[in-house]
PDB file of C-alpha atoms in Angstrom:
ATOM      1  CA  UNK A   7     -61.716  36.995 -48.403  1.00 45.00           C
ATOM      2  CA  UNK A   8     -63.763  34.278 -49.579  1.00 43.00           C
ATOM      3  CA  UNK A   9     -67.295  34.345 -51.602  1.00 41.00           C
ATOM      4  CA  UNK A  10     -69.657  31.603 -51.785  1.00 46.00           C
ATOM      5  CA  UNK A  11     -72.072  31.733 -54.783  1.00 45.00           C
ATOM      6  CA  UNK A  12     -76.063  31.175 -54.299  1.00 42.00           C
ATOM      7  CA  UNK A  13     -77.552  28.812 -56.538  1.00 39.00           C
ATOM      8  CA  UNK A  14     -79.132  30.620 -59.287  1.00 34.00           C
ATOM      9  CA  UNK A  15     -82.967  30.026 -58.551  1.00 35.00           C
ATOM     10  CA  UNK A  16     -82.439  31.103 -54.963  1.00 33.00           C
ATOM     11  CA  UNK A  17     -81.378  34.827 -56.228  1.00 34.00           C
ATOM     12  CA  UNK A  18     -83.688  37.328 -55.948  1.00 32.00           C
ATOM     13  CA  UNK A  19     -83.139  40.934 -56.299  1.00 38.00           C
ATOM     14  CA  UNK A  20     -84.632  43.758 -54.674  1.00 44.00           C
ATOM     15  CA  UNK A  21     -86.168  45.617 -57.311  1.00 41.00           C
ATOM     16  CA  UNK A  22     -84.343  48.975 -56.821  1.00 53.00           C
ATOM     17  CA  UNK A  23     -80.767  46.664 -58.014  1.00 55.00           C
ATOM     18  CA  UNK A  24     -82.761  44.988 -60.739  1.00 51.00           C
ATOM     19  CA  UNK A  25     -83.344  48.474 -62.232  1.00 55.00           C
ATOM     20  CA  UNK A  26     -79.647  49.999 -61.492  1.00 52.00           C
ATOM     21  CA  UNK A  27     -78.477  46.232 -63.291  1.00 56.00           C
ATOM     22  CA  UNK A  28     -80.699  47.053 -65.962  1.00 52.00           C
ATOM     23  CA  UNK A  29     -79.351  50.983 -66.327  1.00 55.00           C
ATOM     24  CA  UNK A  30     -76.010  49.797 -66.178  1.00 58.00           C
ATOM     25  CA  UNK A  31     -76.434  47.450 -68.883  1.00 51.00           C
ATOM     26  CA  UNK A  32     -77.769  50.409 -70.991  1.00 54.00           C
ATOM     27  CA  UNK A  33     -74.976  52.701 -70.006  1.00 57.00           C
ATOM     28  CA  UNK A  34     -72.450  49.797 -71.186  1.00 47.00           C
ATOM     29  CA  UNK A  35     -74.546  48.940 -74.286  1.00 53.00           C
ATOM     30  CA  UNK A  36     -74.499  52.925 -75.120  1.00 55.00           C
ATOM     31  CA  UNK A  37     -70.766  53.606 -74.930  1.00 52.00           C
ATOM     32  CA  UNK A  38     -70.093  50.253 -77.389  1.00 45.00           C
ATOM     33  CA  UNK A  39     -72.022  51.961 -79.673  1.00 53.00           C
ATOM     34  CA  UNK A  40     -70.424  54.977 -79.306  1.00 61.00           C
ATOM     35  CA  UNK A  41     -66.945  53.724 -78.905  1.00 59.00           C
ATOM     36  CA  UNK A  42     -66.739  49.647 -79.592  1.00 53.00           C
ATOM     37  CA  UNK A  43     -62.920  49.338 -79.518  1.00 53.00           C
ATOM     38  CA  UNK A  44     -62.917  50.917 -76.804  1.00 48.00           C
ATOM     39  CA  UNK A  45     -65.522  49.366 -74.784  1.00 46.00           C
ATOM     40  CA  UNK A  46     -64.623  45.827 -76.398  1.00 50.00           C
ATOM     41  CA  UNK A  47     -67.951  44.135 -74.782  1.00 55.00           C
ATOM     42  CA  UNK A  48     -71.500  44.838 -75.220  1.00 45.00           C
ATOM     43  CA  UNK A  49     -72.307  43.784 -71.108  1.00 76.00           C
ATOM     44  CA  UNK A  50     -70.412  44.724 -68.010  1.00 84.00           C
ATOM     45  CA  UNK A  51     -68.429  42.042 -66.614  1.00 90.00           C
ATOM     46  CA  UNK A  52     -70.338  39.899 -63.891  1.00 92.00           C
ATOM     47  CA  UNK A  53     -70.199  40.038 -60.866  1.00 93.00           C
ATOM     48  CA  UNK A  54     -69.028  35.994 -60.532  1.00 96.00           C
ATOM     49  CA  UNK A  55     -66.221  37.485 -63.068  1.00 97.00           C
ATOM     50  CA  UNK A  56     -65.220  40.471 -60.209  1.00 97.00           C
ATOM     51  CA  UNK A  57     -64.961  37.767 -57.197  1.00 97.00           C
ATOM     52  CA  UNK A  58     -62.261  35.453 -59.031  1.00 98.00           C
ATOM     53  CA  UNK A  59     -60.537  38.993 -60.064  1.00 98.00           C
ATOM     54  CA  UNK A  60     -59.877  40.391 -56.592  1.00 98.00           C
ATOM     55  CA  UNK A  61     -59.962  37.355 -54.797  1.00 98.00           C
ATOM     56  CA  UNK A  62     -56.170  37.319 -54.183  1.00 98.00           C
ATOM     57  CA  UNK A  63     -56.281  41.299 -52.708  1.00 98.00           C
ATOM     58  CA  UNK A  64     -54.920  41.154 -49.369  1.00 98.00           C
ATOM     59  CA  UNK A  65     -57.241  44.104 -47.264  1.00 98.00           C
ATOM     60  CA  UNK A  66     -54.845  45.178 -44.897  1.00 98.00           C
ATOM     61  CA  UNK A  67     -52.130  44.882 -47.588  1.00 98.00           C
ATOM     62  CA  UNK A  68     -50.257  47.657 -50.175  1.00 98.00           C
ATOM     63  CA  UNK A  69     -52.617  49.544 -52.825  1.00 98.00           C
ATOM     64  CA  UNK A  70     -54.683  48.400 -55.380  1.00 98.00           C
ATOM     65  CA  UNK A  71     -55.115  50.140 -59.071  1.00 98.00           C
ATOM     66  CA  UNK A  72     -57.609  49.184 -61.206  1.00 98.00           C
ATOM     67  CA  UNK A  73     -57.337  49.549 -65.217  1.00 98.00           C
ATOM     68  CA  UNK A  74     -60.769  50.042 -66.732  1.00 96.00           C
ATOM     69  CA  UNK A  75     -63.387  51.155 -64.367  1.00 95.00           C
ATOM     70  CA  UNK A  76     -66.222  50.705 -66.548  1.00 92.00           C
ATOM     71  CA  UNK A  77     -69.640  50.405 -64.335  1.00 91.00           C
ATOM     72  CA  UNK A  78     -67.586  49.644 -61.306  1.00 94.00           C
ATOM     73  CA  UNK A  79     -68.473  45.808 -60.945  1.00 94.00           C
ATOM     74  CA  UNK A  80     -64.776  45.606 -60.024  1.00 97.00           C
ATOM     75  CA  UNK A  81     -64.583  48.417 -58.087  1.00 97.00           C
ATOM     76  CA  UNK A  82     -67.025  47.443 -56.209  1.00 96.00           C
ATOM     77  CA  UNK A  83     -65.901  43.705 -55.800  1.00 97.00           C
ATOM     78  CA  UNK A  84     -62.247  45.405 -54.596  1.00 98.00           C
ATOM     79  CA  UNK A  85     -64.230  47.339 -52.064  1.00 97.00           C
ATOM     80  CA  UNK A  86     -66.094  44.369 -50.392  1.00 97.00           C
ATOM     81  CA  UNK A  87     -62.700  42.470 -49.832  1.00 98.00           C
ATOM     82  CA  UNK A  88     -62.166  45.095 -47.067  1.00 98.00           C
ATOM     83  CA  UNK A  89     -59.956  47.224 -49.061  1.00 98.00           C
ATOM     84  CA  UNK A  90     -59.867  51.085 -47.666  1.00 97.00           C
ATOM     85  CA  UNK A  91     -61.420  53.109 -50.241  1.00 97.00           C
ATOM     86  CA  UNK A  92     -58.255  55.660 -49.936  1.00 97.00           C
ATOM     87  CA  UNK A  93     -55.519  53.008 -51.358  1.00 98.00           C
ATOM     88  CA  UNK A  94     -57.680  52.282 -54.386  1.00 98.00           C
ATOM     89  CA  UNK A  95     -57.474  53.471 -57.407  1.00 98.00           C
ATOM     90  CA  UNK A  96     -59.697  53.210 -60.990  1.00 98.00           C
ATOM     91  CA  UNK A  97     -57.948  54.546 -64.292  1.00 98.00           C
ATOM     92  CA  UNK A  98     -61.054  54.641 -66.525  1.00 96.00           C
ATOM     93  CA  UNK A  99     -60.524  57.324 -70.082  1.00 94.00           C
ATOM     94  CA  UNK A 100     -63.936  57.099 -71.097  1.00 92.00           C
ATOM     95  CA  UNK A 101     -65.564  60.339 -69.728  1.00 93.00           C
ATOM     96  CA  UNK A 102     -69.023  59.037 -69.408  1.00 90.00           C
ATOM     97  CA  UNK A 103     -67.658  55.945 -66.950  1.00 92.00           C
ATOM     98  CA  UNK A 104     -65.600  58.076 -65.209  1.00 95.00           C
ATOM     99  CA  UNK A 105     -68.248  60.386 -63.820  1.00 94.00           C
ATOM    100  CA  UNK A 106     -70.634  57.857 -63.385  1.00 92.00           C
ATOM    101  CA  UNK A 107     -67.552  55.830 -61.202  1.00 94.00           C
ATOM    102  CA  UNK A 108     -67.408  59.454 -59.513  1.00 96.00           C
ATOM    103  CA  UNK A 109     -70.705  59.232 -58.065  1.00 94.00           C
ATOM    104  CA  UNK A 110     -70.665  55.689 -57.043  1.00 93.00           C
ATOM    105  CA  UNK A 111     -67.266  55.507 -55.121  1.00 95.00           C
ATOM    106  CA  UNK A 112     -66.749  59.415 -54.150  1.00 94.00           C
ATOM    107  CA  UNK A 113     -63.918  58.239 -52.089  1.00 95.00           C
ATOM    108  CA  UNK A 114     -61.985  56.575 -54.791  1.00 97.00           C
ATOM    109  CA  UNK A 115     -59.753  58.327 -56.893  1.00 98.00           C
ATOM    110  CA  UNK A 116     -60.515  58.330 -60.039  1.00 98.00           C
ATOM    111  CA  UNK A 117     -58.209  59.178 -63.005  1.00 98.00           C
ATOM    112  CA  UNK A 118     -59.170  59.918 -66.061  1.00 97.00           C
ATOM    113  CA  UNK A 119     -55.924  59.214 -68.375  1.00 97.00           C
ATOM    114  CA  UNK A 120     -54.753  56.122 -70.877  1.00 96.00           C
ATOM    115  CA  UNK A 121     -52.940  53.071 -68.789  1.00 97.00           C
ATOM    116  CA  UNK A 122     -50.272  53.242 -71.181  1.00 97.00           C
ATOM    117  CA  UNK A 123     -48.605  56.491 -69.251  1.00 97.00           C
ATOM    118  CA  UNK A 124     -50.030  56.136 -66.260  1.00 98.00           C
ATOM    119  CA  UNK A 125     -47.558  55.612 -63.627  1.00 97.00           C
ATOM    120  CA  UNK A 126     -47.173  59.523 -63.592  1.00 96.00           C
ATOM    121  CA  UNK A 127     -50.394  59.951 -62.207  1.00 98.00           C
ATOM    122  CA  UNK A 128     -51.171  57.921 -60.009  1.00 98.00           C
ATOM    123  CA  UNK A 129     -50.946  58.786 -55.897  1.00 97.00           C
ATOM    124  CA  UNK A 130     -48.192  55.624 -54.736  1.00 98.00           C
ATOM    125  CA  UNK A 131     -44.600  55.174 -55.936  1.00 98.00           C
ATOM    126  CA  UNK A 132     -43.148  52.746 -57.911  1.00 98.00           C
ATOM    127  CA  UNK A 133     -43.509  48.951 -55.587  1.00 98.00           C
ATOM    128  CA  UNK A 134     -46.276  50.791 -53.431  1.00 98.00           C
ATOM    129  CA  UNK A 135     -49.020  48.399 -54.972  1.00 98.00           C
ATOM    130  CA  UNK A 136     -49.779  44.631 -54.331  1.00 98.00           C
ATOM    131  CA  UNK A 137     -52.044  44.134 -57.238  1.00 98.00           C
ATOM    132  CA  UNK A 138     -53.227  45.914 -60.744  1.00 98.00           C
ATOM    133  CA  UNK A 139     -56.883  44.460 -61.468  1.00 98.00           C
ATOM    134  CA  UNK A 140     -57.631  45.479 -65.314  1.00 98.00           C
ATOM    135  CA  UNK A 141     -60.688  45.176 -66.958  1.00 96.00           C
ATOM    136  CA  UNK A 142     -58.625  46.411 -70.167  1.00 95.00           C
ATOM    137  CA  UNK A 143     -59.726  44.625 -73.639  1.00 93.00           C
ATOM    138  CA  UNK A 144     -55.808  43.955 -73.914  1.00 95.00           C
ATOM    139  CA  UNK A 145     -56.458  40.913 -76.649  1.00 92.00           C
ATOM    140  CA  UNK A 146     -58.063  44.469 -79.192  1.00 91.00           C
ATOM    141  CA  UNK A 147     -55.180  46.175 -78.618  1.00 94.00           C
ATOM    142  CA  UNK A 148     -51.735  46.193 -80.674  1.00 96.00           C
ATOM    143  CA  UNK A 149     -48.244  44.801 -79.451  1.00 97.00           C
ATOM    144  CA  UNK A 150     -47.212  48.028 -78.459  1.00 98.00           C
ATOM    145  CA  UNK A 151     -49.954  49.245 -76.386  1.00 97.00           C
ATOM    146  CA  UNK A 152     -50.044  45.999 -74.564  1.00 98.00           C
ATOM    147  CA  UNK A 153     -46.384  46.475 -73.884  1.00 98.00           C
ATOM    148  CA  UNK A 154     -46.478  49.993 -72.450  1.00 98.00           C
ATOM    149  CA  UNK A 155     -49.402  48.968 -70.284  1.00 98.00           C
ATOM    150  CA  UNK A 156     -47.127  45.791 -68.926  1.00 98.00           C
ATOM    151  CA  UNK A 157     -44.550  47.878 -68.693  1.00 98.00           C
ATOM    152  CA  UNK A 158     -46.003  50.750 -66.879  1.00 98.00           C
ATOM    153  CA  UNK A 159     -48.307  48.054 -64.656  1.00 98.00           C
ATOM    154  CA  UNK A 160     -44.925  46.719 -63.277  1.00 98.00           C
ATOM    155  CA  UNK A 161     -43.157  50.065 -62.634  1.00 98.00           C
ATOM    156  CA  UNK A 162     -45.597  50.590 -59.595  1.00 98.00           C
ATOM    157  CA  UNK A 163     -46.500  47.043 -59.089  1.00 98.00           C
ATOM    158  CA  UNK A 164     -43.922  45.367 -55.692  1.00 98.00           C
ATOM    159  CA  UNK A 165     -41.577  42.775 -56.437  1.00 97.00           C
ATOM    160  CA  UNK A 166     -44.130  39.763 -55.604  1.00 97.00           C
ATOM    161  CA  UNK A 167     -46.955  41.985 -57.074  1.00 98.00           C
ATOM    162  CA  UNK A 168     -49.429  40.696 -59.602  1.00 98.00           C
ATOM    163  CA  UNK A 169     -51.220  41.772 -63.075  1.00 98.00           C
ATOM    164  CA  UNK A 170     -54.530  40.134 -63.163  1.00 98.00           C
ATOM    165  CA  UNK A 171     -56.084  40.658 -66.580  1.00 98.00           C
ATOM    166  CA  UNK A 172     -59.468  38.327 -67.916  1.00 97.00           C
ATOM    167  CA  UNK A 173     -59.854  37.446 -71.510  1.00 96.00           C
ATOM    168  CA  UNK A 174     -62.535  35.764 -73.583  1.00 94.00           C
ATOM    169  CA  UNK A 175     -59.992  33.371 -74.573  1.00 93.00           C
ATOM    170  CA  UNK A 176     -58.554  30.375 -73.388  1.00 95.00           C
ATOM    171  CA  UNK A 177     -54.898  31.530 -73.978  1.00 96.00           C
ATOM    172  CA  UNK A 178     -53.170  34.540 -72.510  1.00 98.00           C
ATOM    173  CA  UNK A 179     -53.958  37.687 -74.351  1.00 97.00           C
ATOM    174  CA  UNK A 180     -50.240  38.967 -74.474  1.00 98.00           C
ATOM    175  CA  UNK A 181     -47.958  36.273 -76.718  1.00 97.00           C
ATOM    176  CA  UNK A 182     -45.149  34.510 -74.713  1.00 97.00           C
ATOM    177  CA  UNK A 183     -42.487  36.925 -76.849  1.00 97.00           C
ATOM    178  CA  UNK A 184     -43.851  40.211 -75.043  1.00 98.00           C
ATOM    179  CA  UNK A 185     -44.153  38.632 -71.687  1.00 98.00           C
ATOM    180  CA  UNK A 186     -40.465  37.046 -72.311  1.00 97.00           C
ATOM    181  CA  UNK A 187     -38.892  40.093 -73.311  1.00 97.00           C
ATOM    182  CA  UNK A 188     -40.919  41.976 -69.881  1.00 98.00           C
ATOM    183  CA  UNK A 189     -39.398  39.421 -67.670  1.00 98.00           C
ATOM    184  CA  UNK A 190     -42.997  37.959 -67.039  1.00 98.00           C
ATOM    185  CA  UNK A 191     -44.935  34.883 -67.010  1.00 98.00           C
ATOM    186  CA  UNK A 192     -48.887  34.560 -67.376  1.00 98.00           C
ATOM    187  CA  UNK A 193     -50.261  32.089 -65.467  1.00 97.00           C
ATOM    188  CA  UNK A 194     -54.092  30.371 -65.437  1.00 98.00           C
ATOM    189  CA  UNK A 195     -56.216  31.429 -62.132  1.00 98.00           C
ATOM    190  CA  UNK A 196     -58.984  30.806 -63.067  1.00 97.00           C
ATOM    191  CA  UNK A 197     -62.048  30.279 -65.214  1.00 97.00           C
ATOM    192  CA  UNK A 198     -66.272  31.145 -65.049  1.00 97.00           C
ATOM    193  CA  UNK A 199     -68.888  30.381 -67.522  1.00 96.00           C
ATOM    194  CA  UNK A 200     -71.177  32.769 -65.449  1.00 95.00           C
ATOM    195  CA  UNK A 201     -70.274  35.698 -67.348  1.00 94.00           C
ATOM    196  CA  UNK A 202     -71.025  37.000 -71.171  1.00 89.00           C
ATOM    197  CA  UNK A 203     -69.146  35.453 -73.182  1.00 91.00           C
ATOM    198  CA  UNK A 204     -67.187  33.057 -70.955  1.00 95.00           C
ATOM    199  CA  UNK A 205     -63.714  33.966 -69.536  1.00 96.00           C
ATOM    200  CA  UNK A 206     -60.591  33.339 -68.501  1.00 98.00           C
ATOM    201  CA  UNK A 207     -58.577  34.889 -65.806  1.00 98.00           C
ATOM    202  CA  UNK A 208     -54.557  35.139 -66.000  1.00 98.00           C
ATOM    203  CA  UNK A 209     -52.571  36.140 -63.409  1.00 98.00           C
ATOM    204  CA  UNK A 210     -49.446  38.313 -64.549  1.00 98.00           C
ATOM    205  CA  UNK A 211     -45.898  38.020 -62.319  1.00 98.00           C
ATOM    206  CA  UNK A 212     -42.269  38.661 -62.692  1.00 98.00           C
ATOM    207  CA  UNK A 213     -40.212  35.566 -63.210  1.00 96.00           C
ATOM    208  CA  UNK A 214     -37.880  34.623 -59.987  1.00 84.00           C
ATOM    209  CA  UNK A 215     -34.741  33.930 -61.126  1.00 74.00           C
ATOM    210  CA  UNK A 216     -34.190  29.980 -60.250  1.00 69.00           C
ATOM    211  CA  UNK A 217     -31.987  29.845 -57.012  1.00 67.00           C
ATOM    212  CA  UNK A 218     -27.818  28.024 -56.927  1.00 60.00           C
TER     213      UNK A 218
END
C-alpha cells in the first residue's frame, strides 16, 4: 500500500484529532516521566515515521507482531495497510499503554509481557509471521537484551521475514558482532526528518547463504 504525504500548510485537523494528538502527547510525556528508560522518547513517533515502518506489510500476507505499542501510531498505520485486525499483534509491558491500546484496537491482541521471552505467548508458530514492526528503544538497551529480542523476533519470524526497527541514529542500533553471530544483516530503508528527533529506519533479515 502506498501513502502520499500532504504538504504541510494544506493539513488541517478536525478539532476532535487535534485534542486526542494533544492527549496522546500527554499520555507519552507522563509515562517518560514515570519510566524514561523505558519510554526512551518524550513524543510518540509520527505518523510520517509509522508509513515508512509498515510500508513493506503485505495485507493479504502471514501475521504481523508489533514490539512496543505505545499510543498505537503503529498500530494504527499496520491497520490502514489492510491488515485483518485478527493476525496482528502489539506486545506493549507498560500497563498504562496497554489498556489505553485495549480500548483503541479491541480486536487486537494485546500482550502485556517483555519481547525478550515472547515467542511463548504469542497466538502463531514459529515462521507464521511476515514482519515484526518494533517501536523498541533497542539503541538504551544492553547487548544481551538486544540479543534475546533478535533472537526471539526470528524464532516466529518466516524464512524471508523481516525485523524493522527505527533509531535516532544514522547507524544500526545492534553492532555488526550481534547481528553476525544471529546470522543477520541490517540494512538502510529508509529515512524522515518529519518526526522528533529525526530517524532512521533499518530493516532486519537473515543472511542467504551465497548460491554454487
Amino acid at each position: 500500500m502506498s501513502f502520499k504525504n500532504k504538504p504541510a500548510r494544506a493539513i488541517v485537523l478536525p478539532l476532535n484529532s487535534l485534542k486526542y494528538r494533544a492527549a496522546e502527547h500527554f499520555d507519552f510525556l507522563a509515562e517518560w516521566m514515570r519510566r524514561p528508560r523505558q519510554t526512551a522518547s518524550v513524543v510518540p513517533s509520527s505518523r510520517y515515521l509509522a508509513q515508512i515502518m509498515v510500508r513493506d506489510i503485505a495485507p493479504d500476507g502471514a501475521r504481523v507482531l508489533e514490539l512496543g505499542g505505545g499510543t498505537g501510531v503503529f498500530t494504527r498505520a499496520i491497520l490502514a495497510t489492510g491488515l485483518p485486525a485478527e493476525r496482528l499483534e502489539v506486545v506493549e509491558i507498560n500497563a498504562a499503554f496497554a489498556s489505553g491500546l485495549r480500548r483503541q484496537f479491541p480486536g487486537v491482541d494485546i500482550i502485556q509481557h517483555r519481547a525478550e521471552s515472547i515467542s511463548g505467548h504469542v497466538a502463531g508458530a514459529a515462521g507464521d509471521y511476515q514482519q515484526v514492526i518494533s517501536g523498541l528503544p533497542l539503541l538504551a538497551m544492553n547487548q544481551e537484551i538486544q540479543r534475546a529480542i533478535l533472537q526471539e523476533a526470528f524464532t516466529l519470524l518466516a524464512p524471508d521475514g523481516v525485523f524493522v526497527q527505527f533509531t535516532y541514529s544514522l547507524r544500526s542500533p545492534v553492532n555488526s558482532a550481534i547481528l553476525a553471530s544471529l546470522g543477520l544483516e541490517a540494512v538502510r530503508a529508509g529515512q524522515t526528518v518529519r518526526n522528533f528527533p529525526p530517524a532512521t529506519i533499518f530493516h532486519f533479515r537473515r543472511i542467504t547463504p551465497p548460491q554454487d
